[in-house]
Amino acid sequence: MLDFTIDVETCIGCGQCASDCPAMIIDMETGIPTISKELESFCIGCMHCVAICSEGSVQILGYSPLDGIALPSDKMPNPEQVELLIKARRSTRKYRDENIDSAMIDKLLEVAGHAPSGHNDRELLYTVVDDKGIVYDLREEAFAGLEKLIEEEKLPEGMEMFIDIIEAWRKTGTDILFRGAPHLLIVSGLQESASPLHDAIIALATFELYARSRGVGTIWNGLATLTMAELVPLFKKRLGIPDNHQIGYVMGFGYPAIQYERTINRGKPRINRVTLK
Ligand SMILES: Cc1cc2nc3c(=O)[nH]c(=O)nc-3n(C[C@H](O)[C@H](O)[C@H](O)COP(=O)(O)O)c2cc1C
C-alpha cells in the first residue's frame, strides 16, 4: 500500500512528479497525479515525487513533505567546503580509548542510510559494535580464530601476513587487525537484492565522509573483512548477521587520537578520455 496522497488544494498539476518518476507510474490524465492500484507494485519507494514537488503536495509511504529538509540553494555546503571534507578524510589508525555517545552513532547511521542503493532496495544491515569492550572481546576471538587456522594449517595461501599480525599483537600489543578502533561497523546486504555489495560499500563511503564532518575517524578494514567474512566464518553468526546477508565491508571508527594538519597532493587521477577517433 503506497498511500500516495495529493493535496488537491495546493497541487498545481505541473506533472513534475510524473516526469521524474523512474518507474513511470504516475498518471496526469485528470490533471492531478494518481497511481493506479495495478501499478503500485512497480514503485521503488525513491520518493522523488515528494522531493521534486515545489508545492509540497505529495505524500507517499506514510511520509509527508514536512519530514524532509527544505533545500534552498543557500543551504547547501559550498564546493570549497565539500572539497575540503573529501580531501581531509584520511584513514585513522590511532584512536582515543573512549566510546562515542550512542546518539552520535545513531546520527551517523541515519545519515549513512541516505546512501543510494541499486533499485532503491535498501536491504542493508548496519551491524554496529558501539561498546569498545565488545570490540576488545571480538579482537581476542578474531586472533584466537586466526591462530586456530594456523595451528590446523588451514590458513589459505597468500594470507601469511596474518602470522606477523598475530605476532605483533601477542608480543607488543600492536593491533594491526582492528587498528585500535573502539567501534566497528559491518555493513551487509541481502543476497537477493539488486547489488548488495555495491550498496554496502557506498553506504560505508557515505558514513565515512559524514563521520569526518563530525570529528569521527574511520578506517576501511580489509584485514578485519577477510577475517570476519571469510577466514573465521563463525563471526557472521556471532555478530548476528543473517545467513542470507553478504558482508560488504568492515569499517573501524572512533574519535581520533591524532590530527592531520593539512591535505596532501595525490597528483592527477589516471583518466581515459573517450574520443571515438
Ligand atoms: C578497501 C580498503 C581496504 C583497506 N584495508 C585496510 C586495512 O586492512 N588496514 C589498514 O590499516 N588500512 C586499510 N585501508 C586504508 C588504506 O591503506 C588507505 O585508504 C590508503 O592508504 C589511503 O590513505 P587515506 O585513507 O588516509 O587517504 C583500506 C582502504 C580501503 C579503501
PDB file of C-alpha atoms and ligand atoms in Angstrom:
ATOM      1  CA  MET A   1       0.000   0.000   0.000  1.00  0.00           C
ATOM      2  CA  LEU A   2       1.704   3.167  -1.206  1.00  0.00           C
ATOM      3  CA  ASP A   3      -0.686   5.608   0.373  1.00  0.00           C
ATOM      4  CA  PHE A   4       0.044   8.050  -2.481  1.00  0.00           C
ATOM      5  CA  THR A   5      -1.867  11.175  -1.450  1.00  0.00           C
ATOM      6  CA  ILE A   6      -2.097  14.518  -3.221  1.00  0.00           C
ATOM      7  CA  ASP A   7      -3.192  17.698  -1.524  1.00  0.00           C
ATOM      8  CA  VAL A   8      -5.568  18.878  -4.257  1.00  0.00           C
ATOM      9  CA  GLU A   9      -5.813  22.333  -2.651  1.00  0.00           C
ATOM     10  CA  THR A  10      -2.116  23.002  -3.282  1.00  0.00           C
ATOM     11  CA  CYS A  11      -1.234  20.748  -6.271  1.00  0.00           C
ATOM     12  CA  ILE A  12      -0.718  22.905  -9.396  1.00  0.00           C
ATOM     13  CA  GLY A  13      -0.812  19.945 -11.780  1.00  0.00           C
ATOM     14  CA  CYS A  14       2.690  20.691 -13.116  1.00  0.00           C
ATOM     15  CA  GLY A  15       3.399  16.982 -13.697  1.00  0.00           C
ATOM     16  CA  GLN A  16       6.961  17.187 -12.350  1.00  0.00           C
ATOM     17  CA  CYS A  17       6.312  14.202 -10.060  1.00  0.00           C
ATOM     18  CA  ALA A  18       5.136  12.138 -13.032  1.00  0.00           C
ATOM     19  CA  SER A  19       8.018  13.088 -15.320  1.00  0.00           C
ATOM     20  CA  ASP A  20      10.671  12.391 -12.647  1.00  0.00           C
ATOM     21  CA  CYS A  21       9.213   9.053 -11.504  1.00  0.00           C
ATOM     22  CA  PRO A  22      11.778   6.370 -12.534  1.00  0.00           C
ATOM     23  CA  ALA A  23       9.045   3.716 -12.602  1.00  0.00           C
ATOM     24  CA  MET A  24       6.856   5.994 -14.769  1.00  0.00           C
ATOM     25  CA  ILE A  25       3.714   5.019 -12.866  1.00  0.00           C
ATOM     26  CA  ILE A  26       2.274   8.451 -12.058  1.00  0.00           C
ATOM     27  CA  ASP A  27      -0.598   9.393 -14.313  1.00  0.00           C
ATOM     28  CA  MET A  28      -1.536  13.054 -15.002  1.00  0.00           C
ATOM     29  CA  GLU A  29      -4.600  12.389 -17.133  1.00  0.00           C
ATOM     30  CA  THR A  30      -7.015  14.052 -14.704  1.00  0.00           C
ATOM     31  CA  GLY A  31      -4.610  16.962 -14.060  1.00  0.00           C
ATOM     32  CA  ILE A  32      -3.940  15.596 -10.582  1.00  0.00           C
ATOM     33  CA  PRO A  33      -1.247  12.909 -10.121  1.00  0.00           C
ATOM     34  CA  THR A  34      -2.556   9.402  -9.492  1.00  0.00           C
ATOM     35  CA  ILE A  35      -1.091   5.909  -9.293  1.00  0.00           C
ATOM     36  CA  SER A  36      -3.405   3.085 -10.249  1.00  0.00           C
ATOM     37  CA  LYS A  37      -3.685   0.068  -7.939  1.00  0.00           C
ATOM     38  CA  GLU A  38      -2.250  -2.242 -10.646  1.00  0.00           C
ATOM     39  CA  LEU A  39       0.910  -0.138 -10.949  1.00  0.00           C
ATOM     40  CA  GLU A  40       1.581   0.365  -7.241  1.00  0.00           C
ATOM     41  CA  SER A  41       3.887  -2.663  -7.040  1.00  0.00           C
ATOM     42  CA  PHE A  42       6.265  -1.023  -9.554  1.00  0.00           C
ATOM     43  CA  CYS A  43       7.003   1.871  -7.173  1.00  0.00           C
ATOM     44  CA  ILE A  44      10.594   1.575  -5.917  1.00  0.00           C
ATOM     45  CA  GLY A  45       9.961   3.912  -2.974  1.00  0.00           C
ATOM     46  CA  CYS A  46      12.556   6.503  -4.022  1.00  0.00           C
ATOM     47  CA  MET A  47      10.236   9.404  -3.087  1.00  0.00           C
ATOM     48  CA  HIS A  48      11.383  11.592  -5.967  1.00  0.00           C
ATOM     49  CA  CYS A  49       7.714  12.575  -6.252  1.00  0.00           C
ATOM     50  CA  VAL A  50       7.835  14.058  -2.743  1.00  0.00           C
ATOM     51  CA  ALA A  51      11.272  15.623  -3.221  1.00  0.00           C
ATOM     52  CA  ILE A  52      10.508  17.365  -6.506  1.00  0.00           C
ATOM     53  CA  CYS A  53       7.112  18.875  -5.661  1.00  0.00           C
ATOM     54  CA  SER A  54       7.502  22.668  -5.418  1.00  0.00           C
ATOM     55  CA  GLU A  55       4.180  22.938  -3.539  1.00  0.00           C
ATOM     56  CA  GLY A  56       4.777  20.159  -1.018  1.00  0.00           C
ATOM     57  CA  SER A  57       1.568  18.482  -2.168  1.00  0.00           C
ATOM     58  CA  VAL A  58       2.710  14.848  -2.378  1.00  0.00           C
ATOM     59  CA  GLN A  59       2.725  12.237   0.371  1.00  0.00           C
ATOM     60  CA  ILE A  60       3.704   8.615  -0.054  1.00  0.00           C
ATOM     61  CA  LEU A  61       4.525   5.593   2.108  1.00  0.00           C
ATOM     62  CA  GLY A  62       3.428   7.440   5.219  1.00  0.00           C
ATOM     63  CA  TYR A  63       5.903  10.318   4.762  1.00  0.00           C
ATOM     64  CA  SER A  64       4.902  13.922   4.334  1.00  0.00           C
ATOM     65  CA  PRO A  65       6.957  16.718   2.697  1.00  0.00           C
ATOM     66  CA  LEU A  66       7.416  18.137   6.199  1.00  0.00           C
ATOM     67  CA  ASP A  67       9.504  15.071   7.133  1.00  0.00           C
ATOM     68  CA  GLY A  68      12.299  16.275   4.851  1.00  0.00           C
ATOM     69  CA  ILE A  69      14.669  19.261   4.972  1.00  0.00           C
ATOM     70  CA  ALA A  70      13.760  22.073   2.561  1.00  0.00           C
ATOM     71  CA  LEU A  71      16.523  22.633   0.014  1.00  0.00           C
ATOM     72  CA  PRO A  72      17.014  26.305  -0.774  1.00  0.00           C
ATOM     73  CA  SER A  73      20.329  26.674  -2.656  1.00  0.00           C
ATOM     74  CA  ASP A  74      21.893  28.759   0.128  1.00  0.00           C
ATOM     75  CA  LYS A  75      21.525  25.799   2.500  1.00  0.00           C
ATOM     76  CA  MET A  76      23.900  23.593   0.563  1.00  0.00           C
ATOM     77  CA  PRO A  77      27.565  23.387   1.636  1.00  0.00           C
ATOM     78  CA  ASN A  78      29.633  25.274  -0.908  1.00  0.00           C
ATOM     79  CA  PRO A  79      32.051  23.432  -3.249  1.00  0.00           C
ATOM     80  CA  GLU A  80      35.109  24.521  -1.235  1.00  0.00           C
ATOM     81  CA  GLN A  81      33.589  23.014   1.911  1.00  0.00           C
ATOM     82  CA  VAL A  82      32.757  19.754   0.146  1.00  0.00           C
ATOM     83  CA  GLU A  83      36.213  19.579  -1.459  1.00  0.00           C
ATOM     84  CA  LEU A  84      37.823  20.165   1.930  1.00  0.00           C
ATOM     85  CA  LEU A  85      35.737  17.423   3.525  1.00  0.00           C
ATOM     86  CA  ILE A  86      36.721  14.937   0.810  1.00  0.00           C
ATOM     87  CA  LYS A  87      40.409  15.840   0.938  1.00  0.00           C
ATOM     88  CA  ALA A  88      40.526  15.996   4.750  1.00  0.00           C
ATOM     89  CA  ARG A  89      39.202  12.435   5.055  1.00  0.00           C
ATOM     90  CA  ARG A  90      42.085  10.148   5.978  1.00  0.00           C
ATOM     91  CA  SER A  91      42.367   6.669   7.403  1.00  0.00           C
ATOM     92  CA  THR A  92      42.585   6.841  11.185  1.00  0.00           C
ATOM     93  CA  ARG A  93      44.857   4.275  12.812  1.00  0.00           C
ATOM     94  CA  LYS A  94      45.124   5.808  16.273  1.00  0.00           C
ATOM     95  CA  TYR A  95      42.042   6.267  18.407  1.00  0.00           C
ATOM     96  CA  ARG A  96      41.112   7.686  21.751  1.00  0.00           C
ATOM     97  CA  ASP A  97      40.213   4.883  24.132  1.00  0.00           C
ATOM     98  CA  GLU A  98      36.613   6.000  24.591  1.00  0.00           C
ATOM     99  CA  ASN A  99      33.151   5.173  23.366  1.00  0.00           C
ATOM    100  CA  ILE A 100      31.276   7.529  21.084  1.00  0.00           C
ATOM    101  CA  ASP A 101      27.935   8.520  22.513  1.00  0.00           C
ATOM    102  CA  SER A 102      25.219   6.234  21.124  1.00  0.00           C
ATOM    103  CA  ALA A 103      23.091   9.210  19.987  1.00  0.00           C
ATOM    104  CA  MET A 104      26.009  10.306  17.791  1.00  0.00           C
ATOM    105  CA  ILE A 105      26.404   6.784  16.388  1.00  0.00           C
ATOM    106  CA  ASP A 106      22.676   6.717  15.618  1.00  0.00           C
ATOM    107  CA  LYS A 107      23.018  10.040  13.781  1.00  0.00           C
ATOM    108  CA  LEU A 108      25.987   8.793  11.719  1.00  0.00           C
ATOM    109  CA  LEU A 109      23.990   5.703  10.750  1.00  0.00           C
ATOM    110  CA  GLU A 110      20.851   7.677   9.971  1.00  0.00           C
ATOM    111  CA  VAL A 111      22.782   9.875   7.544  1.00  0.00           C
ATOM    112  CA  ALA A 112      24.577   6.873   6.004  1.00  0.00           C
ATOM    113  CA  GLY A 113      21.135   5.355   5.439  1.00  0.00           C
ATOM    114  CA  HIS A 114      20.568   8.050   2.801  1.00  0.00           C
ATOM    115  CA  ALA A 115      23.173   6.472   0.523  1.00  0.00           C
ATOM    116  CA  PRO A 116      21.793   5.317  -2.832  1.00  0.00           C
ATOM    117  CA  SER A 117      21.189   1.609  -3.481  1.00  0.00           C
ATOM    118  CA  GLY A 118      20.519  -0.443  -6.587  1.00  0.00           C
ATOM    119  CA  HIS A 119      16.784  -0.387  -7.406  1.00  0.00           C
ATOM    120  CA  ASN A 120      16.432   1.536  -4.131  1.00  0.00           C
ATOM    121  CA  ASP A 121      16.342  -1.876  -2.453  1.00  0.00           C
ATOM    122  CA  ARG A 122      17.870  -0.509   0.779  1.00  0.00           C
ATOM    123  CA  GLU A 123      18.233  -4.049   2.094  1.00  0.00           C
ATOM    124  CA  LEU A 124      21.345  -3.284   4.114  1.00  0.00           C
ATOM    125  CA  LEU A 125      22.013  -4.234   7.689  1.00  0.00           C
ATOM    126  CA  TYR A 126      24.258  -1.907   9.715  1.00  0.00           C
ATOM    127  CA  THR A 127      25.855  -4.126  12.332  1.00  0.00           C
ATOM    128  CA  VAL A 128      27.499  -1.821  14.810  1.00  0.00           C
ATOM    129  CA  VAL A 129      29.644  -2.512  17.824  1.00  0.00           C
ATOM    130  CA  ASP A 130      29.059   0.520  19.974  1.00  0.00           C
ATOM    131  CA  ASP A 131      30.932  -0.584  23.061  1.00  0.00           C
ATOM    132  CA  LYS A 132      34.718  -0.695  22.947  1.00  0.00           C
ATOM    133  CA  GLY A 133      34.729  -3.581  25.463  1.00  0.00           C
ATOM    134  CA  ILE A 134      32.881  -5.728  22.937  1.00  0.00           C
ATOM    135  CA  VAL A 135      35.370  -4.748  20.225  1.00  0.00           C
ATOM    136  CA  TYR A 136      38.206  -5.850  22.533  1.00  0.00           C
ATOM    137  CA  ASP A 137      36.500  -9.215  23.115  1.00  0.00           C
ATOM    138  CA  LEU A 138      35.871  -9.643  19.383  1.00  0.00           C
ATOM    139  CA  ARG A 139      39.512  -8.880  18.666  1.00  0.00           C
ATOM    140  CA  GLU A 140      40.573 -11.645  21.049  1.00  0.00           C
ATOM    141  CA  GLU A 141      38.145 -14.022  19.348  1.00  0.00           C
ATOM    142  CA  ALA A 142      39.467 -12.981  15.943  1.00  0.00           C
ATOM    143  CA  PHE A 143      43.061 -13.615  16.960  1.00  0.00           C
ATOM    144  CA  ALA A 144      42.121 -16.954  18.552  1.00  0.00           C
ATOM    145  CA  GLY A 145      40.261 -17.953  15.376  1.00  0.00           C
ATOM    146  CA  LEU A 146      43.230 -16.993  13.195  1.00  0.00           C
ATOM    147  CA  GLU A 147      45.656 -18.864  15.474  1.00  0.00           C
ATOM    148  CA  LYS A 148      43.490 -21.972  15.260  1.00  0.00           C
ATOM    149  CA  LEU A 149      43.600 -21.752  11.461  1.00  0.00           C
ATOM    150  CA  ILE A 150      47.381 -21.570  11.559  1.00  0.00           C
ATOM    151  CA  GLU A 151      47.656 -24.477  14.037  1.00  0.00           C
ATOM    152  CA  GLU A 152      45.429 -26.594  11.818  1.00  0.00           C
ATOM    153  CA  GLU A 153      47.410 -25.489   8.754  1.00  0.00           C
ATOM    154  CA  LYS A 154      44.239 -24.124   7.205  1.00  0.00           C
ATOM    155  CA  LEU A 155      45.415 -20.556   6.600  1.00  0.00           C
ATOM    156  CA  PRO A 156      44.877 -20.083   2.852  1.00  0.00           C
ATOM    157  CA  GLU A 157      47.887 -19.395   0.672  1.00  0.00           C
ATOM    158  CA  GLY A 158      48.603 -15.699   0.309  1.00  0.00           C
ATOM    159  CA  MET A 159      47.351 -14.950   3.831  1.00  0.00           C
ATOM    160  CA  GLU A 160      50.688 -15.475   5.575  1.00  0.00           C
ATOM    161  CA  MET A 161      50.681 -11.813   6.669  1.00  0.00           C
ATOM    162  CA  PHE A 162      48.287 -12.847   9.429  1.00  0.00           C
ATOM    163  CA  ILE A 163      51.174 -14.723  11.115  1.00  0.00           C
ATOM    164  CA  ASP A 164      53.042 -11.426  11.608  1.00  0.00           C
ATOM    165  CA  ILE A 165      49.838  -9.600  12.559  1.00  0.00           C
ATOM    166  CA  ILE A 166      49.169 -12.118  15.341  1.00  0.00           C
ATOM    167  CA  GLU A 167      52.773 -11.934  16.497  1.00  0.00           C
ATOM    168  CA  ALA A 168      52.633  -8.124  16.702  1.00  0.00           C
ATOM    169  CA  TRP A 169      49.535  -8.374  18.881  1.00  0.00           C
ATOM    170  CA  ARG A 170      50.785 -11.150  21.141  1.00  0.00           C
ATOM    171  CA  LYS A 171      54.303  -9.762  21.608  1.00  0.00           C
ATOM    172  CA  THR A 172      53.833  -5.977  21.660  1.00  0.00           C
ATOM    173  CA  GLY A 173      50.065  -5.373  21.806  1.00  0.00           C
ATOM    174  CA  THR A 174      50.214  -3.658  18.403  1.00  0.00           C
ATOM    175  CA  ASP A 175      46.763  -4.015  16.869  1.00  0.00           C
ATOM    176  CA  ILE A 176      47.232  -4.176  13.100  1.00  0.00           C
ATOM    177  CA  LEU A 177      43.990  -6.160  12.777  1.00  0.00           C
ATOM    178  CA  PHE A 178      41.478  -3.612  14.110  1.00  0.00           C
ATOM    179  CA  ARG A 179      43.882  -0.646  14.236  1.00  0.00           C
ATOM    180  CA  GLY A 180      42.766   0.095  17.779  1.00  0.00           C
ATOM    181  CA  ALA A 181      39.332   1.317  16.678  1.00  0.00           C
ATOM    182  CA  PRO A 182      36.871   1.345  19.608  1.00  0.00           C
ATOM    183  CA  HIS A 183      33.908   0.721  17.288  1.00  0.00           C
ATOM    184  CA  LEU A 184      33.191  -1.431  14.271  1.00  0.00           C
ATOM    185  CA  LEU A 185      30.599  -1.056  11.573  1.00  0.00           C
ATOM    186  CA  ILE A 186      29.924  -4.068   9.379  1.00  0.00           C
ATOM    187  CA  VAL A 187      27.533  -3.362   6.532  1.00  0.00           C
ATOM    188  CA  SER A 188      25.973  -6.406   4.914  1.00  0.00           C
ATOM    189  CA  GLY A 189      23.460  -6.690   2.102  1.00  0.00           C
ATOM    190  CA  LEU A 190      20.630  -9.121   1.470  1.00  0.00           C
ATOM    191  CA  GLN A 191      21.971 -11.605  -1.118  1.00  0.00           C
ATOM    192  CA  GLU A 192      18.825 -11.443  -3.273  1.00  0.00           C
ATOM    193  CA  SER A 193      18.817  -7.643  -3.513  1.00  0.00           C
ATOM    194  CA  ALA A 194      19.936  -5.939  -6.721  1.00  0.00           C
ATOM    195  CA  SER A 195      23.500  -5.021  -5.664  1.00  0.00           C
ATOM    196  CA  PRO A 196      24.235  -5.962  -2.044  1.00  0.00           C
ATOM    197  CA  LEU A 197      27.995  -5.485  -2.083  1.00  0.00           C
ATOM    198  CA  HIS A 198      27.998  -2.212  -4.002  1.00  0.00           C
ATOM    199  CA  ASP A 199      25.247  -0.844  -1.782  1.00  0.00           C
ATOM    200  CA  ALA A 200      27.234  -1.729   1.335  1.00  0.00           C
ATOM    201  CA  ILE A 201      30.396  -0.025   0.061  1.00  0.00           C
ATOM    202  CA  ILE A 202      28.510   3.121  -0.953  1.00  0.00           C
ATOM    203  CA  ALA A 203      26.837   3.269   2.466  1.00  0.00           C
ATOM    204  CA  LEU A 204      30.220   2.984   4.184  1.00  0.00           C
ATOM    205  CA  ALA A 205      31.735   5.683   1.972  1.00  0.00           C
ATOM    206  CA  THR A 206      28.814   7.927   2.903  1.00  0.00           C
ATOM    207  CA  PHE A 207      29.198   7.065   6.574  1.00  0.00           C
ATOM    208  CA  GLU A 208      32.909   7.840   6.430  1.00  0.00           C
ATOM    209  CA  LEU A 209      32.542  11.311   4.967  1.00  0.00           C
ATOM    210  CA  TYR A 210      29.780  12.356   7.317  1.00  0.00           C
ATOM    211  CA  ALA A 211      31.742  10.897  10.241  1.00  0.00           C
ATOM    212  CA  ARG A 212      34.715  13.087   9.253  1.00  0.00           C
ATOM    213  CA  SER A 213      32.487  16.150   9.373  1.00  0.00           C
ATOM    214  CA  ARG A 214      31.547  15.209  12.963  1.00  0.00           C
ATOM    215  CA  GLY A 215      35.152  14.717  14.081  1.00  0.00           C
ATOM    216  CA  VAL A 216      34.907  10.913  13.967  1.00  0.00           C
ATOM    217  CA  GLY A 217      37.768   8.987  12.360  1.00  0.00           C
ATOM    218  CA  THR A 218      37.305   5.836  10.285  1.00  0.00           C
ATOM    219  CA  ILE A 219      39.330   3.048   8.744  1.00  0.00           C
ATOM    220  CA  TRP A 220      38.311   0.784   5.877  1.00  0.00           C
ATOM    221  CA  ASN A 221      39.416  -2.530   7.252  1.00  0.00           C
ATOM    222  CA  GLY A 222      40.332  -5.140   4.645  1.00  0.00           C
ATOM    223  CA  LEU A 223      42.080  -7.362   7.193  1.00  0.00           C
ATOM    224  CA  ALA A 224      39.060  -7.428   9.507  1.00  0.00           C
ATOM    225  CA  THR A 225      36.788  -8.022   6.497  1.00  0.00           C
ATOM    226  CA  LEU A 226      38.875 -11.014   5.425  1.00  0.00           C
ATOM    227  CA  THR A 227      38.886 -12.343   8.977  1.00  0.00           C
ATOM    228  CA  MET A 228      35.187 -11.858   9.654  1.00  0.00           C
ATOM    229  CA  ALA A 229      33.729 -12.617   6.248  1.00  0.00           C
ATOM    230  CA  GLU A 230      35.999 -15.441   5.133  1.00  0.00           C
ATOM    231  CA  LEU A 231      38.655 -16.817   7.451  1.00  0.00           C
ATOM    232  CA  VAL A 232      36.719 -17.179  10.719  1.00  0.00           C
ATOM    233  CA  PRO A 233      33.183 -17.884   9.492  1.00  0.00           C
ATOM    234  CA  LEU A 234      31.674 -18.147  12.999  1.00  0.00           C
ATOM    235  CA  PHE A 235      31.877 -14.346  13.155  1.00  0.00           C
ATOM    236  CA  LYS A 236      28.838 -13.794  10.966  1.00  0.00           C
ATOM    237  CA  LYS A 237      26.618 -15.690  13.409  1.00  0.00           C
ATOM    238  CA  ARG A 238      28.425 -14.226  16.404  1.00  0.00           C
ATOM    239  CA  LEU A 239      27.655 -10.708  15.149  1.00  0.00           C
ATOM    240  CA  GLY A 240      24.017 -11.577  14.487  1.00  0.00           C
ATOM    241  CA  ILE A 241      24.304 -11.152  10.707  1.00  0.00           C
ATOM    242  CA  PRO A 242      21.687 -13.313   8.963  1.00  0.00           C
ATOM    243  CA  ASP A 243      22.848 -16.206   6.746  1.00  0.00           C
ATOM    244  CA  ASN A 244      21.261 -14.639   3.680  1.00  0.00           C
ATOM    245  CA  HIS A 245      23.383 -11.493   4.053  1.00  0.00           C
ATOM    246  CA  GLN A 246      26.727 -10.899   2.395  1.00  0.00           C
ATOM    247  CA  ILE A 247      29.254  -8.853   4.349  1.00  0.00           C
ATOM    248  CA  GLY A 248      30.208  -5.839   2.235  1.00  0.00           C
ATOM    249  CA  TYR A 249      32.994  -4.428   4.372  1.00  0.00           C
ATOM    250  CA  VAL A 250      34.150  -3.775   7.902  1.00  0.00           C
ATOM    251  CA  MET A 251      34.956  -0.222   8.995  1.00  0.00           C
ATOM    252  CA  GLY A 252      36.545   0.785  12.278  1.00  0.00           C
ATOM    253  CA  PHE A 253      35.661   4.140  13.763  1.00  0.00           C
ATOM    254  CA  GLY A 254      36.100   6.309  16.820  1.00  0.00           C
ATOM    255  CA  TYR A 255      37.465   9.639  17.975  1.00  0.00           C
ATOM    256  CA  PRO A 256      40.976  10.086  16.569  1.00  0.00           C
ATOM    257  CA  ALA A 257      43.953  10.335  18.895  1.00  0.00           C
ATOM    258  CA  ILE A 258      45.847  12.156  16.147  1.00  0.00           C
ATOM    259  CA  GLN A 259      45.135  15.163  13.994  1.00  0.00           C
ATOM    260  CA  TYR A 260      46.183  15.751  10.400  1.00  0.00           C
ATOM    261  CA  GLU A 261      47.364  19.296   9.833  1.00  0.00           C
ATOM    262  CA  ARG A 262      46.990  19.513   6.068  1.00  0.00           C
ATOM    263  CA  THR A 263      45.644  17.810   2.991  1.00  0.00           C
ATOM    264  CA  ILE A 264      48.123  16.124   0.640  1.00  0.00           C
ATOM    265  CA  ASN A 265      48.687  16.204  -3.079  1.00  0.00           C
ATOM    266  CA  ARG A 266      47.648  12.963  -4.750  1.00  0.00           C
ATOM    267  CA  GLY A 267      48.578  14.083  -8.255  1.00  0.00           C
ATOM    268  CA  LYS A 268      46.194  13.770 -11.142  1.00  0.00           C
ATOM    269  CA  PRO A 269      43.923  10.737 -11.361  1.00  0.00           C
ATOM    270  CA  ARG A 270      44.509   8.455 -14.361  1.00  0.00           C
ATOM    271  CA  ILE A 271      41.873   9.451 -16.882  1.00  0.00           C
ATOM    272  CA  ASN A 272      40.809   7.621 -20.025  1.00  0.00           C
ATOM    273  CA  ARG A 273      39.004  10.217 -22.078  1.00  0.00           C
ATOM    274  CA  VAL A 274      36.828   8.713 -24.786  1.00  0.00           C
ATOM    275  CA  THR A 275      37.207  10.382 -28.175  1.00  0.00           C
ATOM    276  CA  LEU A 276      35.944   7.690 -30.639  1.00  0.00           C
ATOM    277  CA  LYS A 277      38.664   8.738 -33.078  1.00  0.00           C
TER     278      LYS A 277
HETATM  279  C1  LIG B   1      39.048  -1.341   0.539  1.00  0.00           C
HETATM  280  C2  LIG B   1      40.078  -0.820   1.512  1.00  0.00           C
HETATM  281  C3  LIG B   1      40.663  -1.688   2.438  1.00  0.00           C
HETATM  282  C4  LIG B   1      41.575  -1.217   3.364  1.00  0.00           C
HETATM  283  N1  LIG B   1      42.085  -2.056   4.319  1.00  0.00           N
HETATM  284  C5  LIG B   1      42.933  -1.566   5.256  1.00  0.00           C
HETATM  285  C6  LIG B   1      43.405  -2.406   6.308  1.00  0.00           C
HETATM  286  O1  LIG B   1      43.070  -3.588   6.408  1.00  0.00           O
HETATM  287  N2  LIG B   1      44.229  -1.870   7.240  1.00  0.00           N
HETATM  288  C7  LIG B   1      44.639  -0.557   7.177  1.00  0.00           C
HETATM  289  O2  LIG B   1      45.387  -0.111   8.039  1.00  0.00           O
HETATM  290  N3  LIG B   1      44.191   0.272   6.174  1.00  0.00           N
HETATM  291  C8  LIG B   1      43.356  -0.199   5.243  1.00  0.00           C
HETATM  292  N4  LIG B   1      42.876   0.632   4.251  1.00  0.00           N
HETATM  293  C9  LIG B   1      43.293   2.039   4.223  1.00  0.00           C
HETATM  294  C10 LIG B   1      44.214   2.372   3.038  1.00  0.00           C
HETATM  295  O3  LIG B   1      45.502   1.909   3.318  1.00  0.00           O
HETATM  296  C11 LIG B   1      44.153   3.896   2.855  1.00  0.00           C
HETATM  297  O4  LIG B   1      42.863   4.247   2.432  1.00  0.00           O
HETATM  298  C12 LIG B   1      45.149   4.420   1.837  1.00  0.00           C
HETATM  299  O5  LIG B   1      46.469   4.190   2.279  1.00  0.00           O
HETATM  300  C13 LIG B   1      44.992   5.914   1.597  1.00  0.00           C
HETATM  301  O6  LIG B   1      45.109   6.649   2.803  1.00  0.00           O
HETATM  302  P1  LIG B   1      43.920   7.576   3.330  1.00  0.00           P
HETATM  303  O7  LIG B   1      42.696   6.714   3.503  1.00  0.00           O
HETATM  304  O8  LIG B   1      44.394   8.144   4.614  1.00  0.00           O
HETATM  305  O9  LIG B   1      43.678   8.628   2.298  1.00  0.00           O
HETATM  306  C14 LIG B   1      41.967   0.162   3.329  1.00  0.00           C
HETATM  307  C15 LIG B   1      41.374   1.012   2.399  1.00  0.00           C
HETATM  308  C16 LIG B   1      40.438   0.533   1.520  1.00  0.00           C
HETATM  309  C17 LIG B   1      39.790   1.505   0.569  1.00  0.00           C
END
